[in-house]
PDB file of C-alpha atoms in Angstrom:
ATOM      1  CA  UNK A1063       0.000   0.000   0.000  1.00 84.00           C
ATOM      2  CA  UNK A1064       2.821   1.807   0.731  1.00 84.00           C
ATOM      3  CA  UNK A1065       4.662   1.724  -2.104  1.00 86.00           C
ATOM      4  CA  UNK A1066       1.309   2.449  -4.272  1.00 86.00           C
ATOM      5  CA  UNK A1067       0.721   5.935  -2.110  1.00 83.00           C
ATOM      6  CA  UNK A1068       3.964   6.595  -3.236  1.00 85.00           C
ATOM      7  CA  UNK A1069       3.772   6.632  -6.953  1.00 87.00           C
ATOM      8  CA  UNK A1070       0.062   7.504  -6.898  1.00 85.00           C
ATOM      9  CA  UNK A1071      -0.934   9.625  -3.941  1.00 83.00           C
ATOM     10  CA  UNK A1072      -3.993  10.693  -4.984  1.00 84.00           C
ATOM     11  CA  UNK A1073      -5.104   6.922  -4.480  1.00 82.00           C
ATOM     12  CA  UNK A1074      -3.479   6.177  -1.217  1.00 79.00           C
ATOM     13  CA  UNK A1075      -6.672   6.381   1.006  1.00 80.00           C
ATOM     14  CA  UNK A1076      -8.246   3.792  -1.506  1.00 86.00           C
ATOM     15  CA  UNK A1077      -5.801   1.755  -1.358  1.00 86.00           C
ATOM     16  CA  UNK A1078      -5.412   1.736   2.066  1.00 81.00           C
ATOM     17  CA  UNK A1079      -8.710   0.588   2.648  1.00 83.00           C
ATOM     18  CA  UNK A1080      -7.973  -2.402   0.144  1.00 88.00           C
ATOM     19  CA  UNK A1081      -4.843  -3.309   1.843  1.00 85.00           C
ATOM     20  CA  UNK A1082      -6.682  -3.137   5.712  1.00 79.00           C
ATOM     21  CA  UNK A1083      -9.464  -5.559   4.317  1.00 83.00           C
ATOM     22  CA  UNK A1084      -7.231  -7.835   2.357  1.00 87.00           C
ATOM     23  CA  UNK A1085      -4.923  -8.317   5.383  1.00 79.00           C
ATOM     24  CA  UNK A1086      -7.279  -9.026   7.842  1.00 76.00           C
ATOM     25  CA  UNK A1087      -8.699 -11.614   5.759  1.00 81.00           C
ATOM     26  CA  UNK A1088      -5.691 -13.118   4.782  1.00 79.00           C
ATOM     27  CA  UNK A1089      -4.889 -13.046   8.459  1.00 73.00           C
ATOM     28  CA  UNK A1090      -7.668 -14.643   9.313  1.00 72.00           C
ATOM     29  CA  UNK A1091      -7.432 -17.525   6.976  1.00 76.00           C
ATOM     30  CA  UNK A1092      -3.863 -18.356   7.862  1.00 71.00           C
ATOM     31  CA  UNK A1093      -4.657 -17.986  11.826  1.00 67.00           C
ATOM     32  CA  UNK A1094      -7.420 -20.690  10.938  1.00 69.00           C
ATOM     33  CA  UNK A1095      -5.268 -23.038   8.730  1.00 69.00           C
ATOM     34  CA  UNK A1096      -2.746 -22.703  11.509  1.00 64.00           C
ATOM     35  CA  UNK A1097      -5.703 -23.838  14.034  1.00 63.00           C
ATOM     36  CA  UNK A1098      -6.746 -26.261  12.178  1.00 60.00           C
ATOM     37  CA  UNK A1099      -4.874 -29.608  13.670  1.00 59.00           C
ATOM     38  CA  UNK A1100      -6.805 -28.385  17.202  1.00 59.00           C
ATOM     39  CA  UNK A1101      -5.837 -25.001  19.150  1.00 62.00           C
ATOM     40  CA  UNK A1102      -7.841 -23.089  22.213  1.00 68.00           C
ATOM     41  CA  UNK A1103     -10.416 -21.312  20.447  1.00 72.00           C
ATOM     42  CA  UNK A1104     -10.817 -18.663  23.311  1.00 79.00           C
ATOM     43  CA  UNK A1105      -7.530 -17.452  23.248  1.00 75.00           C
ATOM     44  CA  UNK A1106      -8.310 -16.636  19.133  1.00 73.00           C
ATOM     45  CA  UNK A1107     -10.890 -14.370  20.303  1.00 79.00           C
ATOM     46  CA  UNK A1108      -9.065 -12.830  22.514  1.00 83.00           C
ATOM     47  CA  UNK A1109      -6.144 -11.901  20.293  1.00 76.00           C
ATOM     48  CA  UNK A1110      -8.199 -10.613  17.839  1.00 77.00           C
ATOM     49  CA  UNK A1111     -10.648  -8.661  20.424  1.00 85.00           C
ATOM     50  CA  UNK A1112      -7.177  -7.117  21.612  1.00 83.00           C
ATOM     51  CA  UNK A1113      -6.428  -6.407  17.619  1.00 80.00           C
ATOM     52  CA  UNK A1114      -9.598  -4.814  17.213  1.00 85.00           C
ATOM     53  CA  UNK A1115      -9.338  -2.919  20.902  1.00 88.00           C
ATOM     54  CA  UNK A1116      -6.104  -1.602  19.754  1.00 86.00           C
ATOM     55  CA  UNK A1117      -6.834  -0.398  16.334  1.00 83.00           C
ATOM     56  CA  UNK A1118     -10.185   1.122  18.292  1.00 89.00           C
ATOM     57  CA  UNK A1119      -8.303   2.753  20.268  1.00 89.00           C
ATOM     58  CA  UNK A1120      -5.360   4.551  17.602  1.00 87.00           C
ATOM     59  CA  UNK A1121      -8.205   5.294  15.611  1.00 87.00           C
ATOM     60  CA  UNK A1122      -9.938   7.188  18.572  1.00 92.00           C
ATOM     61  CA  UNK A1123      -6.645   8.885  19.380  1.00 90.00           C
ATOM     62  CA  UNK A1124      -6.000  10.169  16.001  1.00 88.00           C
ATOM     63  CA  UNK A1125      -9.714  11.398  15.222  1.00 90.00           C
ATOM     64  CA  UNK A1126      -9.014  13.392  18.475  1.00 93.00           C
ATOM     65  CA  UNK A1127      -5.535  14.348  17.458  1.00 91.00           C
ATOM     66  CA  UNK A1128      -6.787  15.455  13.823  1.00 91.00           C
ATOM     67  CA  UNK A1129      -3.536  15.117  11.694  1.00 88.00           C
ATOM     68  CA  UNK A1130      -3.734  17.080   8.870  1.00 86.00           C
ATOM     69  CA  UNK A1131      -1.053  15.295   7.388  1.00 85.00           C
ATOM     70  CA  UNK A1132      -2.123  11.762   5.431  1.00 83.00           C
ATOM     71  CA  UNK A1133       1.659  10.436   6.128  1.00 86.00           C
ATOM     72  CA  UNK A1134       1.071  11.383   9.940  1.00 89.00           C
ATOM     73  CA  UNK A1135      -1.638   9.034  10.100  1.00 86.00           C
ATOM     74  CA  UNK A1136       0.509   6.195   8.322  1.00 86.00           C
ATOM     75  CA  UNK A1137       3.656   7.157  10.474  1.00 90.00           C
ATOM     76  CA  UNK A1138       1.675   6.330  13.678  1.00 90.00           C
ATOM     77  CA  UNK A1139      -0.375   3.432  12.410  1.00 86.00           C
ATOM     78  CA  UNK A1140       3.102   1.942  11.311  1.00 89.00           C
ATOM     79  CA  UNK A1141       4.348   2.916  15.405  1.00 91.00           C
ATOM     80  CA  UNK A1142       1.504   1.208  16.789  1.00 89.00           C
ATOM     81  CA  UNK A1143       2.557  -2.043  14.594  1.00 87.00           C
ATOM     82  CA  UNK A1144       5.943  -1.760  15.801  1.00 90.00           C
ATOM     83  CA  UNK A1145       4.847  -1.433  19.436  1.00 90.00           C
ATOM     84  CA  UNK A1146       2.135  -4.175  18.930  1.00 86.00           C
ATOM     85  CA  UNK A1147       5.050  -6.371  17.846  1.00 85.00           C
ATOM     86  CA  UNK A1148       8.212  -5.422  20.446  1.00 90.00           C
ATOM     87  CA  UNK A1149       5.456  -6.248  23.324  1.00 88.00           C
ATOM     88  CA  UNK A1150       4.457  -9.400  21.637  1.00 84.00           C
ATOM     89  CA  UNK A1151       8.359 -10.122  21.749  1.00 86.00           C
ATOM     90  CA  UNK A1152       8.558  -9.528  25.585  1.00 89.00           C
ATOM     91  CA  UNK A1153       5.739 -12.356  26.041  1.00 84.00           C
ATOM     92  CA  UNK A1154       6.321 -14.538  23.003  1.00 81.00           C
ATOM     93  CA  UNK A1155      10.404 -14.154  21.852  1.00 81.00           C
ATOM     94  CA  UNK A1156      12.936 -12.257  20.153  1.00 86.00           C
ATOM     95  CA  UNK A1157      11.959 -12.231  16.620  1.00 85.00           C
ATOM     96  CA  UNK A1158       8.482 -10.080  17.278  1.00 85.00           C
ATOM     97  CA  UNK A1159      10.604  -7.937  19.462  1.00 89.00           C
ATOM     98  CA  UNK A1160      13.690  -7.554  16.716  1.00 90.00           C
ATOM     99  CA  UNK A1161      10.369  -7.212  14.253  1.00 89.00           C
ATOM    100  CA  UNK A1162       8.837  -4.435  16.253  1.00 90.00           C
ATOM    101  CA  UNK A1163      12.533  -2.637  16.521  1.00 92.00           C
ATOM    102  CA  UNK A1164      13.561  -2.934  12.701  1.00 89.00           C
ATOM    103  CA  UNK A1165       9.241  -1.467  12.212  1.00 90.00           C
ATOM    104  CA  UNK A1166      10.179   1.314  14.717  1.00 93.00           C
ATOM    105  CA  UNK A1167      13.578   2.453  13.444  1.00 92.00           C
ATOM    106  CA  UNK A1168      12.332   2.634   9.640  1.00 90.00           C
ATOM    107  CA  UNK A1169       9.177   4.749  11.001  1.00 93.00           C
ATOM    108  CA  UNK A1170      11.446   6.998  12.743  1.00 94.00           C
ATOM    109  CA  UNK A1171      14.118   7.465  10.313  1.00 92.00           C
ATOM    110  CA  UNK A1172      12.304   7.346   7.368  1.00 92.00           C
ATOM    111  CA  UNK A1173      10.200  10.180   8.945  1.00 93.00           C
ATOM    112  CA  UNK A1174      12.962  12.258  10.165  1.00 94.00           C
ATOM    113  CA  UNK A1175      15.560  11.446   7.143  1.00 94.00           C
ATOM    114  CA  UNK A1176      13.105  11.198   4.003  1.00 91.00           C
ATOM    115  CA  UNK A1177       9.945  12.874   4.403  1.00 88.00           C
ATOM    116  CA  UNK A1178       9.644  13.246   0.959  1.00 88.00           C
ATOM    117  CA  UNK A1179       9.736   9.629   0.581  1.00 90.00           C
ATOM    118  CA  UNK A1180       8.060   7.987   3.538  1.00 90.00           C
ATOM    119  CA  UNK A1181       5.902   6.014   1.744  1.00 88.00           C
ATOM    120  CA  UNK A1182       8.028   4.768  -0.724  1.00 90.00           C
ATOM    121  CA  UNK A1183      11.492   3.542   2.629  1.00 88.00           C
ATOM    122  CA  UNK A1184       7.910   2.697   4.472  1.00 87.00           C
ATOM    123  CA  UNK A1185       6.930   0.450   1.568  1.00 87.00           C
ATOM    124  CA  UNK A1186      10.381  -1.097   1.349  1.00 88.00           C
ATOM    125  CA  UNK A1187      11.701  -1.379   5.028  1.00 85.00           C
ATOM    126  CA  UNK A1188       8.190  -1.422   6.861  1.00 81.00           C
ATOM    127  CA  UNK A1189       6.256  -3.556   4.238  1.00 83.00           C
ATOM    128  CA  UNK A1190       9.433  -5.501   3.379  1.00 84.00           C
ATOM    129  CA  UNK A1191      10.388  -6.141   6.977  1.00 82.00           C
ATOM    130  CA  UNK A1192       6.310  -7.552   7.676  1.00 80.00           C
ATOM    131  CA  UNK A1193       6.890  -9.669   4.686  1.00 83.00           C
ATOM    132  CA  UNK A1194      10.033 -11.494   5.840  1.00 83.00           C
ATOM    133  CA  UNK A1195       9.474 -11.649   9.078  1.00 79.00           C
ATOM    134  CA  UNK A1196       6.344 -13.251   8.744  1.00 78.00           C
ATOM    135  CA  UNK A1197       7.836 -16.456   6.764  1.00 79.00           C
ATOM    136  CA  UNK A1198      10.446 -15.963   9.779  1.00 77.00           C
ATOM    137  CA  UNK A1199       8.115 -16.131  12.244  1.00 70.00           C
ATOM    138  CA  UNK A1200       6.406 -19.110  11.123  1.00 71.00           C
ATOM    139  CA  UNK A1201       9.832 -21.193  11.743  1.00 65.00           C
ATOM    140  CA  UNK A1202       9.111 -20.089  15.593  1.00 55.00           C
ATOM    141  CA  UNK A1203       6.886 -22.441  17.326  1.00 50.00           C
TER     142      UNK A1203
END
């Protein structure tokens, strides 16, 4: 989505939207597939009421905060992934915590080193970093 906003930003919001909807379904199926040999079926639920609590409450935040800035919004949507990730690591291992850090830094110095092209190092680093560390991630059981 990233990497779309960057060379079309007049259809970032759109594709945004896309992106949100395809990931949470693809989430969903692959949290399902993973269940599927047997798994507690309560603790699902409460992951994703915590997902949806979370993303409740950024959402709440920013509509208070009222960025006028579209990347502002990405930039702390992107933090709260990070974060979401570095305290997974503290209960569940390293890699989500080395996941939320590599998230973090490319937030912050993509923000502070290349405004101009946040979505594009966001697309790349961010979206990159997701991407291999989920097929990372599934090694770590």
């Amino acid at each position: 989505c990233n990497l779309v906003e960057q060379a079309v930003p007049l259809y970032g919001g759109a594709i945004w939207a896309a992106g949100i909807v395809f990931g949470v379904l693809a989430s969903f199926m692959v949290g399902r597939r993973m269940r599927a040999g047997g798994g507690d079926h309560r603790a699902a639920l409460r992951w994703a009421a915590s997902v949806v609590a979370i993303f409740a409450g950024m959402t709440a935040l920013l509509w208070i905060l009222n960025p006028a800035d579209p990347m502002q919004i990405n930039a702390a949507f992107s933090l709260m992934v990070a974060t979401a990730y570095a305290l997974l690591g503290i209960w569940r291992g390293g890699r989500f915590l080395l996941l939320g850090f590599v998230i973090a830094l490319a937030v912050v110095a993509a923000w502070a080193r290349f405004h101009d092209f946040f979505p594009l190092v966001m697309g790349i680093i961010g979206g990159g970093s997701l991407i291999l560390g989920g097929w990372w991630l599934r090694e770590e059981k």
